[in-house]
mmCIF file of the C-alpha atoms, coordinates in Angstrom:
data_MODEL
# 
_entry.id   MODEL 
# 
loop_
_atom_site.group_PDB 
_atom_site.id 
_atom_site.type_symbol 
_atom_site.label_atom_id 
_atom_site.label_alt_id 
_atom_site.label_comp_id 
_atom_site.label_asym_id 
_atom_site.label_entity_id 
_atom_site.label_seq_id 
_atom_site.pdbx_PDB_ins_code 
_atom_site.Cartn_x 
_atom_site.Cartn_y 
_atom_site.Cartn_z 
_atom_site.occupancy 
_atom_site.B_iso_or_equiv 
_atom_site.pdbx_formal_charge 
_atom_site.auth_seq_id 
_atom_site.auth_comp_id 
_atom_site.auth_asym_id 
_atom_site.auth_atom_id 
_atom_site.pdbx_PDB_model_num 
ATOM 1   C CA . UNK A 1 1   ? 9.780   10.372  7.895  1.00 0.00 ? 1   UNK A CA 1 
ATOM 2   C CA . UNK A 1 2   ? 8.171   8.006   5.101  1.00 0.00 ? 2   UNK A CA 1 
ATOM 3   C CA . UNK A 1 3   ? 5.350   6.716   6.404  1.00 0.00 ? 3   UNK A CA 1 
ATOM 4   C CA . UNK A 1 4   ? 2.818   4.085   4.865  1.00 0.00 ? 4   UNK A CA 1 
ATOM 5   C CA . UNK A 1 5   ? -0.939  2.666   5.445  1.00 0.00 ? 5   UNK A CA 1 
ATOM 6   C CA . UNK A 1 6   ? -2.472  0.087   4.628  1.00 0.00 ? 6   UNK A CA 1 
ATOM 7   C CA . UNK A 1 7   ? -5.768  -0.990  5.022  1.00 0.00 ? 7   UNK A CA 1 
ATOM 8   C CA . UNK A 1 8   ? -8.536  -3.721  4.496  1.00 0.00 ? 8   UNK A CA 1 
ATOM 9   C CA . UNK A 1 9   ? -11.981 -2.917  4.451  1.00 0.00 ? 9   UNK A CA 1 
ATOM 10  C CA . UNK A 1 10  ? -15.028 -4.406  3.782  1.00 0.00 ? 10  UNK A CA 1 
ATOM 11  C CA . UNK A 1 11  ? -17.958 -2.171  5.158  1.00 0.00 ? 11  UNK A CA 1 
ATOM 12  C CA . UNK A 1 12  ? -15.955 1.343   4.655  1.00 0.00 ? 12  UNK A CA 1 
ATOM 13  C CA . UNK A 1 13  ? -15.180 1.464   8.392  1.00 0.00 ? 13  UNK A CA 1 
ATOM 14  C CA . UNK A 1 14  ? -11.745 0.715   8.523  1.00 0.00 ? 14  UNK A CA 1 
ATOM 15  C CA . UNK A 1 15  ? -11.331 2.994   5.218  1.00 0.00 ? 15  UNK A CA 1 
ATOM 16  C CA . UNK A 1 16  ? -12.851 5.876   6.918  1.00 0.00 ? 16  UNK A CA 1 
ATOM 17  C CA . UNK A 1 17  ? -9.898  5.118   9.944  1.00 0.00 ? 17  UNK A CA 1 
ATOM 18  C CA . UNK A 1 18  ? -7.134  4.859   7.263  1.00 0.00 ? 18  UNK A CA 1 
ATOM 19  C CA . UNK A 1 19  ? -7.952  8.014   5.714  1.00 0.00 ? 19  UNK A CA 1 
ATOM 20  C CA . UNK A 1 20  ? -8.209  9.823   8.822  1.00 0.00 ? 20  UNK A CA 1 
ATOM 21  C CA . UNK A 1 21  ? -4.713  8.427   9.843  1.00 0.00 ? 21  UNK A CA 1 
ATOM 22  C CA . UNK A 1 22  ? -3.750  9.621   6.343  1.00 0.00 ? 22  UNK A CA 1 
ATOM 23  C CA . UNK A 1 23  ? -5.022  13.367  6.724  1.00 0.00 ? 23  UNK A CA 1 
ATOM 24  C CA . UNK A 1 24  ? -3.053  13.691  10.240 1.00 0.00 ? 24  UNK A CA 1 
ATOM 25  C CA . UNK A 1 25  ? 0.333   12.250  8.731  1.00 0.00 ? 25  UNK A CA 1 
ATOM 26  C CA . UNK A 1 26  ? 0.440   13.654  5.358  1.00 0.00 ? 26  UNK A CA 1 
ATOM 27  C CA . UNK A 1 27  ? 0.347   16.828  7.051  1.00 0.00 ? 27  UNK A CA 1 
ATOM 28  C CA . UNK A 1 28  ? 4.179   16.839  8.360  1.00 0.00 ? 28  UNK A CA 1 
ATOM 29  C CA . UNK A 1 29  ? 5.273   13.126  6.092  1.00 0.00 ? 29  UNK A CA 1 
ATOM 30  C CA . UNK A 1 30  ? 6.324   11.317  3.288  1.00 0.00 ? 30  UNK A CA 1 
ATOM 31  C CA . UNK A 1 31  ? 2.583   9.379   3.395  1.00 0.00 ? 31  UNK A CA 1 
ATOM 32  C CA . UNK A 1 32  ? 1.040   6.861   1.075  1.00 0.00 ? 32  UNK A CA 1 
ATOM 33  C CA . UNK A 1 33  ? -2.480  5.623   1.749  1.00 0.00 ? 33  UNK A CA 1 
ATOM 34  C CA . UNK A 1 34  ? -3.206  2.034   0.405  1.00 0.00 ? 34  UNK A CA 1 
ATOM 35  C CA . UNK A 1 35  ? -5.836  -1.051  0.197  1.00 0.00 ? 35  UNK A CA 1 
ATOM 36  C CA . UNK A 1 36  ? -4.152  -4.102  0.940  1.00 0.00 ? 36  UNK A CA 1 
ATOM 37  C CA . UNK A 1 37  ? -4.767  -5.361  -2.581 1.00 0.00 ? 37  UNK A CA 1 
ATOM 38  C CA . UNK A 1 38  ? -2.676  -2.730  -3.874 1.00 0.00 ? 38  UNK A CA 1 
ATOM 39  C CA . UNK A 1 39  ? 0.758   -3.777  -1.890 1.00 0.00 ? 39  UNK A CA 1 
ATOM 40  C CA . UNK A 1 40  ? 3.649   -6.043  -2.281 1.00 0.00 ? 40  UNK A CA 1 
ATOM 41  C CA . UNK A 1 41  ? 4.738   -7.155  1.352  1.00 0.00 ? 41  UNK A CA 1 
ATOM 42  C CA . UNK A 1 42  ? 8.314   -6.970  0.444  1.00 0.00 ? 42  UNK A CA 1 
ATOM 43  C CA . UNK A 1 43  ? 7.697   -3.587  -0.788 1.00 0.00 ? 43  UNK A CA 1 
ATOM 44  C CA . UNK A 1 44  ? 7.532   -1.283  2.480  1.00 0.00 ? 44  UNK A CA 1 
ATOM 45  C CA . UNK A 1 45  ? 11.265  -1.618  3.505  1.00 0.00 ? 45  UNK A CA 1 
ATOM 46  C CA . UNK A 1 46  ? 11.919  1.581   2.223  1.00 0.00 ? 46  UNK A CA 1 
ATOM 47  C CA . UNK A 1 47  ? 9.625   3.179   4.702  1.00 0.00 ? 47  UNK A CA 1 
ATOM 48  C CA . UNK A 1 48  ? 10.222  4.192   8.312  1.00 0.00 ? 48  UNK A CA 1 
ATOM 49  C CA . UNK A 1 49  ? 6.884   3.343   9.846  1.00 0.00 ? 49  UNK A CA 1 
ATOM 50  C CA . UNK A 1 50  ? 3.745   1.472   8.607  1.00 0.00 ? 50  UNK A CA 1 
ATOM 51  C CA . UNK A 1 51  ? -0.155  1.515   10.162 1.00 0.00 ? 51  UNK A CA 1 
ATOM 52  C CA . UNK A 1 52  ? -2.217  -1.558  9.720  1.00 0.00 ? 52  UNK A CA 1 
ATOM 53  C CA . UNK A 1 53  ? -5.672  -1.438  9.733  1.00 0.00 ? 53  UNK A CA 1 
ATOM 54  C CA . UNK A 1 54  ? -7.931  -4.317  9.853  1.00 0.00 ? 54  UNK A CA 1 
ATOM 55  C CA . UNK A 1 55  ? -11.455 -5.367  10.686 1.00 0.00 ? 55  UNK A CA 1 
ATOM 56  C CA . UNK A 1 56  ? -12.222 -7.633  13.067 1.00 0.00 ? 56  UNK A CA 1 
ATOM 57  C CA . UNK A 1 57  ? -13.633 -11.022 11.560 1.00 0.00 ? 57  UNK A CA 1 
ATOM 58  C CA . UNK A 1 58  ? -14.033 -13.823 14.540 1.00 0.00 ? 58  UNK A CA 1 
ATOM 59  C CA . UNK A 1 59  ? -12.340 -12.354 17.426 1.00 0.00 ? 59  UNK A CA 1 
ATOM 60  C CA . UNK A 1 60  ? -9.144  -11.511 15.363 1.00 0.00 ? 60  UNK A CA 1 
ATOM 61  C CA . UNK A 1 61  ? -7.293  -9.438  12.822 1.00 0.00 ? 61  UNK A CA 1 
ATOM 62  C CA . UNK A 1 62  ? -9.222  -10.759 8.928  1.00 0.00 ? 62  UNK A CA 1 
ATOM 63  C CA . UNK A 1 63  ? -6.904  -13.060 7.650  1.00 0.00 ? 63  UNK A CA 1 
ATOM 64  C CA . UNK A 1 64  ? -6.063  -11.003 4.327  1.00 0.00 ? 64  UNK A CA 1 
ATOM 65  C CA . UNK A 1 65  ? -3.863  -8.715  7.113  1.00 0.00 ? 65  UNK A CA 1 
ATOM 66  C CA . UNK A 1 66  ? -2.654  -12.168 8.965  1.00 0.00 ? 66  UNK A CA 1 
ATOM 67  C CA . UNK A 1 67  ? -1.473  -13.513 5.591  1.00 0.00 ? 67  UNK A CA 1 
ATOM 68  C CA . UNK A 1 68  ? 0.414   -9.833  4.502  1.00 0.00 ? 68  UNK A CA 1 
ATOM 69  C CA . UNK A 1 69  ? 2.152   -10.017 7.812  1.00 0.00 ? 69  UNK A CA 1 
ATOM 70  C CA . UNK A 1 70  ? 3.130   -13.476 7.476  1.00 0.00 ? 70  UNK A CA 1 
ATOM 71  C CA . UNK A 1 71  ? 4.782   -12.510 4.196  1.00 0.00 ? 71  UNK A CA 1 
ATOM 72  C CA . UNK A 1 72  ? 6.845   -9.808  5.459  1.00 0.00 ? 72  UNK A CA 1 
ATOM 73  C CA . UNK A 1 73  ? 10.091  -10.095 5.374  1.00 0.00 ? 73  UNK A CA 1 
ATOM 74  C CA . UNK A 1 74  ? 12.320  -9.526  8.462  1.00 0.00 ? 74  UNK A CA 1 
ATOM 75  C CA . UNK A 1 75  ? 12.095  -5.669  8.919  1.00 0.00 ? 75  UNK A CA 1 
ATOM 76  C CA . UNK A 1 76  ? 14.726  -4.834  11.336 1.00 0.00 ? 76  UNK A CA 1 
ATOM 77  C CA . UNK A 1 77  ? 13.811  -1.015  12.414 1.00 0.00 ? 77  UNK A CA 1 
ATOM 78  C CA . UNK A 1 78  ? 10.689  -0.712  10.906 1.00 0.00 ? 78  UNK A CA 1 
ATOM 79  C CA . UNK A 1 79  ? 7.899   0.466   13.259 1.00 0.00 ? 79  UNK A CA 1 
ATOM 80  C CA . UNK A 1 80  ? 4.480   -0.772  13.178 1.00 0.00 ? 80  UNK A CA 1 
ATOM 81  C CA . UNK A 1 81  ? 1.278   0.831   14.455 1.00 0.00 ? 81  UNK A CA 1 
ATOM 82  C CA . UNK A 1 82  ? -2.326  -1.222  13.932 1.00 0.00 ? 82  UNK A CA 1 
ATOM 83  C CA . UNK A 1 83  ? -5.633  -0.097  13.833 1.00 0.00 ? 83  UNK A CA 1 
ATOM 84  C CA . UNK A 1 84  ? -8.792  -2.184  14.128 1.00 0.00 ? 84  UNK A CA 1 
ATOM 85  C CA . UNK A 1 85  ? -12.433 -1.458  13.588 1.00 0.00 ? 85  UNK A CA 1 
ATOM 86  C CA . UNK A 1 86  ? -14.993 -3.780  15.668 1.00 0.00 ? 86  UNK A CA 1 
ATOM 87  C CA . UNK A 1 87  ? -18.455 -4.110  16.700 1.00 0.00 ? 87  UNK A CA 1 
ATOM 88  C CA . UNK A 1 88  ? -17.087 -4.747  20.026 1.00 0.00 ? 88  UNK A CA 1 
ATOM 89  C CA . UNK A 1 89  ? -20.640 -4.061  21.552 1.00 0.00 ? 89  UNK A CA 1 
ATOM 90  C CA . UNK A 1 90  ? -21.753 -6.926  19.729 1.00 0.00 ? 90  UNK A CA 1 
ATOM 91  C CA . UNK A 1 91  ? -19.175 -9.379  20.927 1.00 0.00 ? 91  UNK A CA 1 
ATOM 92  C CA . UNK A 1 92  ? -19.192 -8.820  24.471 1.00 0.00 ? 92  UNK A CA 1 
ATOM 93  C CA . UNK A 1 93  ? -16.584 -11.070 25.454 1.00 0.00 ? 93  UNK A CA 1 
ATOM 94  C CA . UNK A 1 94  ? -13.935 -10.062 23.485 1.00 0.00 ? 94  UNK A CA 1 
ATOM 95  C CA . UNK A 1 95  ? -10.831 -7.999  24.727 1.00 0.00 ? 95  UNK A CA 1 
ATOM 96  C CA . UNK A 1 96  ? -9.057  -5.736  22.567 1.00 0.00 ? 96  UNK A CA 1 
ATOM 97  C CA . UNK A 1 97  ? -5.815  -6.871  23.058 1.00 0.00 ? 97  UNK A CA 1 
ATOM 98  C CA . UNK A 1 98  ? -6.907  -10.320 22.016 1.00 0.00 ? 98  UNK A CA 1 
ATOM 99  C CA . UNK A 1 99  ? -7.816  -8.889  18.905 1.00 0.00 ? 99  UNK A CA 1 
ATOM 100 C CA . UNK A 1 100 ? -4.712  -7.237  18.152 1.00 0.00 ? 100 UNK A CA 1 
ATOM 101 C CA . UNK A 1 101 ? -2.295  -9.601  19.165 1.00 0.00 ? 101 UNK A CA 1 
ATOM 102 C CA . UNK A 1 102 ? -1.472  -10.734 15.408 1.00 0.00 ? 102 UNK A CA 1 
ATOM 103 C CA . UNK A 1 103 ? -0.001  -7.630  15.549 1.00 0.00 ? 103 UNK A CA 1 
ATOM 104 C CA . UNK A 1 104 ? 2.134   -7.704  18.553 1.00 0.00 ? 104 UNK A CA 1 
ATOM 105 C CA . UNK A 1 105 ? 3.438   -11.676 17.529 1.00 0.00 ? 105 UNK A CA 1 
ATOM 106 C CA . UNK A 1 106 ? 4.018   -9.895  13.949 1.00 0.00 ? 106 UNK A CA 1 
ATOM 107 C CA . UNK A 1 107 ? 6.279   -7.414  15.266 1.00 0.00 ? 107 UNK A CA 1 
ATOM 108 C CA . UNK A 1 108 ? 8.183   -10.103 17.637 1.00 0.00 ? 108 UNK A CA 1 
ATOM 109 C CA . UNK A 1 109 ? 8.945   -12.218 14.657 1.00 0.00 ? 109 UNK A CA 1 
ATOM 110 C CA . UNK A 1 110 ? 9.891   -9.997  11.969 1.00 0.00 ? 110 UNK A CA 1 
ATOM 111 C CA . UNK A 1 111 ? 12.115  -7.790  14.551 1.00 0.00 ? 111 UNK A CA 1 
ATOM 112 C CA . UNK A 1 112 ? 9.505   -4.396  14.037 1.00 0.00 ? 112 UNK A CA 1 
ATOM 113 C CA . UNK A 1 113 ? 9.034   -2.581  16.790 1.00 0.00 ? 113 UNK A CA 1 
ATOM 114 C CA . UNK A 1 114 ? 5.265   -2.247  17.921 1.00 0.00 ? 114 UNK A CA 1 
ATOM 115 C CA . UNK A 1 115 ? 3.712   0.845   18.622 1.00 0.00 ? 115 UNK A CA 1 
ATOM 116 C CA . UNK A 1 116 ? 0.428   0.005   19.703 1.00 0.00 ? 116 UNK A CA 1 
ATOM 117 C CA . UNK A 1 117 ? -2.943  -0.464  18.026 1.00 0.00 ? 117 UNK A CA 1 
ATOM 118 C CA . UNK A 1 118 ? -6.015  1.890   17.906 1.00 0.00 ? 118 UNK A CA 1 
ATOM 119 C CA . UNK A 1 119 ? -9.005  -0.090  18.086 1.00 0.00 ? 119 UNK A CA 1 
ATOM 120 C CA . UNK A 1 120 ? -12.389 2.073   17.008 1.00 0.00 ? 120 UNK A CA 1 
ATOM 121 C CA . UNK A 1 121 ? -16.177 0.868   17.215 1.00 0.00 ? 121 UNK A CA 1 
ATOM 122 C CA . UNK A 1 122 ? -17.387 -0.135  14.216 1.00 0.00 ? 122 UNK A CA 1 
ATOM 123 C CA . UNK A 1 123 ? -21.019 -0.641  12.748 1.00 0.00 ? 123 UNK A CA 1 
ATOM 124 C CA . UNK A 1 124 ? -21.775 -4.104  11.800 1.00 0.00 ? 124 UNK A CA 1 
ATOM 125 C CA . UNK A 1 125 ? -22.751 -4.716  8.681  1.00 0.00 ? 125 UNK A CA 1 
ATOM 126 C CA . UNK A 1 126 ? -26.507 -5.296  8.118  1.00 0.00 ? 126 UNK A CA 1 
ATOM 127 C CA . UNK A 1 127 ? -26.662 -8.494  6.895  1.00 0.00 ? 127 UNK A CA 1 
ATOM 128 C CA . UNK A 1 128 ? -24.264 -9.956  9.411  1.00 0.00 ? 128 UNK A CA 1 
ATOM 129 C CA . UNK A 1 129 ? -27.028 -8.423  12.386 1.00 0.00 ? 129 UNK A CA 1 
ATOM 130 C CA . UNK A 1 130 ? -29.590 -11.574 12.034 1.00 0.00 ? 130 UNK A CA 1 
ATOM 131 C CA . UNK A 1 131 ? -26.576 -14.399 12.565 1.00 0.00 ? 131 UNK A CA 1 
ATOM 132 C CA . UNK A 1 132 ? -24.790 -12.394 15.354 1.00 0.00 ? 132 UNK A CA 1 
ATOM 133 C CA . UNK A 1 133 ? -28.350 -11.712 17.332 1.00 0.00 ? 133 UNK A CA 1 
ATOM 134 C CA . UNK A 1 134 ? -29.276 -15.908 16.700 1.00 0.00 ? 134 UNK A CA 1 
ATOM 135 C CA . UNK A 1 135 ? -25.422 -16.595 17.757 1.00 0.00 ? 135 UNK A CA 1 
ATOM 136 C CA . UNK A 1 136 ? -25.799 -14.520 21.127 1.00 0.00 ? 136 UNK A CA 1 
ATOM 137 C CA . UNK A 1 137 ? -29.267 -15.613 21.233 1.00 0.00 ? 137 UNK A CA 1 
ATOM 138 C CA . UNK A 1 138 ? -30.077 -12.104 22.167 1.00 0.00 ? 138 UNK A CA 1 
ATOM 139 C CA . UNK A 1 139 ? -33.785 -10.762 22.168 1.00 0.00 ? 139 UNK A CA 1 
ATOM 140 C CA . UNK A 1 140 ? -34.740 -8.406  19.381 1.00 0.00 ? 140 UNK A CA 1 
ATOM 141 C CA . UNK A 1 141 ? -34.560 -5.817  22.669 1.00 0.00 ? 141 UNK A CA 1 
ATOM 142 C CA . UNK A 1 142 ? -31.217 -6.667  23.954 1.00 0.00 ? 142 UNK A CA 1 
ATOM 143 C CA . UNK A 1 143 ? -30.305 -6.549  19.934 1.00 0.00 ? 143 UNK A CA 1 
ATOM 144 C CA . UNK A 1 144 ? -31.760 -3.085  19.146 1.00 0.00 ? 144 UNK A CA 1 
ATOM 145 C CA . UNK A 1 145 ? -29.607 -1.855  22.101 1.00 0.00 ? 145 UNK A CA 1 
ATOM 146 C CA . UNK A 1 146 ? -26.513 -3.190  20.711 1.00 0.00 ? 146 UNK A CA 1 
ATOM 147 C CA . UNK A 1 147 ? -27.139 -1.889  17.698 1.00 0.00 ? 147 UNK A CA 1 
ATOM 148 C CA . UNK A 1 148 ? -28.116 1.619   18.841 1.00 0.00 ? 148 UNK A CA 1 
ATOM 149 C CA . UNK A 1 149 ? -24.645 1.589   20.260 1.00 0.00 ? 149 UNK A CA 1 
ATOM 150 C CA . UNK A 1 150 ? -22.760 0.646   17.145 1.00 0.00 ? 150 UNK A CA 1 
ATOM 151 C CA . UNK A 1 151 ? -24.753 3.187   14.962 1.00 0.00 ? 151 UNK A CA 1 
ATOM 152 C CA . UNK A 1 152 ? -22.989 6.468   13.204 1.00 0.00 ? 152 UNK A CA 1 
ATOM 153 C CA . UNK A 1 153 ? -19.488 4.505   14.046 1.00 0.00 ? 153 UNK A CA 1 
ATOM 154 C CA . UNK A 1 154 ? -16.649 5.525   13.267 1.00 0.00 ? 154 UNK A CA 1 
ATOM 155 C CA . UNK A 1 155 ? -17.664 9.047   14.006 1.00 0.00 ? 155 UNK A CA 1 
ATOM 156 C CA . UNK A 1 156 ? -15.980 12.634  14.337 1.00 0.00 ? 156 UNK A CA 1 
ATOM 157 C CA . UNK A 1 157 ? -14.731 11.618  18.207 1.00 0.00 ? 157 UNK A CA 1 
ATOM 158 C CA . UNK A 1 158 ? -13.123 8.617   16.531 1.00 0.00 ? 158 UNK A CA 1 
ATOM 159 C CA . UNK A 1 159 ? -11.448 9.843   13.901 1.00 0.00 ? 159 UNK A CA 1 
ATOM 160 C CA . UNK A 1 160 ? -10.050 12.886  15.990 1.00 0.00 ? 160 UNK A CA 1 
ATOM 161 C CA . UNK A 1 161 ? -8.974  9.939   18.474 1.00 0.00 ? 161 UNK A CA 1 
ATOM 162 C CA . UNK A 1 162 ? -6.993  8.164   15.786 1.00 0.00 ? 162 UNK A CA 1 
ATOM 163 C CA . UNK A 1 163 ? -5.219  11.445  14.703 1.00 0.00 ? 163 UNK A CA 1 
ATOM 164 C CA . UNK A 1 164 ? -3.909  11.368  17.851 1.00 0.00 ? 164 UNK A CA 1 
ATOM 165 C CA . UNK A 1 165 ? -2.896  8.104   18.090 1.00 0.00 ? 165 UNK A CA 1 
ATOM 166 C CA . UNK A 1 166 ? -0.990  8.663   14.441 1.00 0.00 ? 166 UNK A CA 1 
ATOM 167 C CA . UNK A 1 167 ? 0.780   11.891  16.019 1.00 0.00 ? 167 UNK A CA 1 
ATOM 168 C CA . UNK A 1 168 ? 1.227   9.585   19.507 1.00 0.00 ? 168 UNK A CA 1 
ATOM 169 C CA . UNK A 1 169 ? 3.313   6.650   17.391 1.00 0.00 ? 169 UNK A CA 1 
ATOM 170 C CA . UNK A 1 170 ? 5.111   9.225   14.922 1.00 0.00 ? 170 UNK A CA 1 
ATOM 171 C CA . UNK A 1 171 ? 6.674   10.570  18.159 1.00 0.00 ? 171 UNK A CA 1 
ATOM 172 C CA . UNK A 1 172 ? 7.810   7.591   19.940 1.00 0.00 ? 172 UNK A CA 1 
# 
């Protein structure tokens, strides 16, 4: 199987998931590992299954991954898998699966077939902590615990969870 990933990262967190995916599927694929910057969307038809990964900006996938899905071209076959990092603990009243949807709607209108998405704490990036606290209007307590919670993310557990995920959508 050829397999392909491609990534967007800002803070190194989503990088440190797209390698991981990378070390579990180059062990038994065909496997390229590559920024987002770095492919042509009409490029991966020649490979059998593709992981996404994206941070979270807003409540959704960052619109550099919306835009490379919107210029996909119909990919009857091809199976997708996402992956997002988050500072969920941070944004409370998120869900998950509202962050990934891009990718289910993706796979719906270019014919993929969707094989989930992994979704791994993140750690915010410092100088994003100050406007998130004032947005939430949390107290410099209720902060500090969020934070403590998001710290040393994406760590051994998660990238051993991903690898699983990889092996999980390689197998469907």
């Amino acid at each position: 199987m050829k397999a392909m990933i491609i990534y967007l990262s800002q803070t190194g967190n989503t990088e440190k998931i797209a390698s991981a995916i990378y070390e579990e599927v180059s062990l038994s694929n065909e496997t390229v590992l590559c920024k987002l910057d770095e492919v042509d969307p009409d490029s991966i038809d020649t490979y059998d299954q593709v992981f996404i990964g994206s941070p979270i900006h807003a409540g959704t996938i960052a619109k550099e991954i919306q835009d490379f899905l919107e210029k996909l071209p119909r990919l009857p076959g091809m199976r997708l898998a996402g992956f997002i990092t988050h500072a969920a603990t941070a944004y409370p009243k998120q869900t998950l699966e509202q962050m990934s949807q891009p990718f289910v709607d993706i796979c719906k209108d270019k014919d993929m077939e969707y094989l989930g998405c992994f979704n791994c704490q993140g750690y915010l990036a410092d100088f994003m902590h100050e406007t998130v606290q004032k947005m939430q209007n949390a107290s410099d307590e209720e902060w500090q615990e969020k934070v403590k919670r998001m710290t040393g993310h994406p760590n051994a557990n998660d990238e051993a969870d991903v690898k699983a995920f990889a092996i999980k959508s390689l197998k469907s």
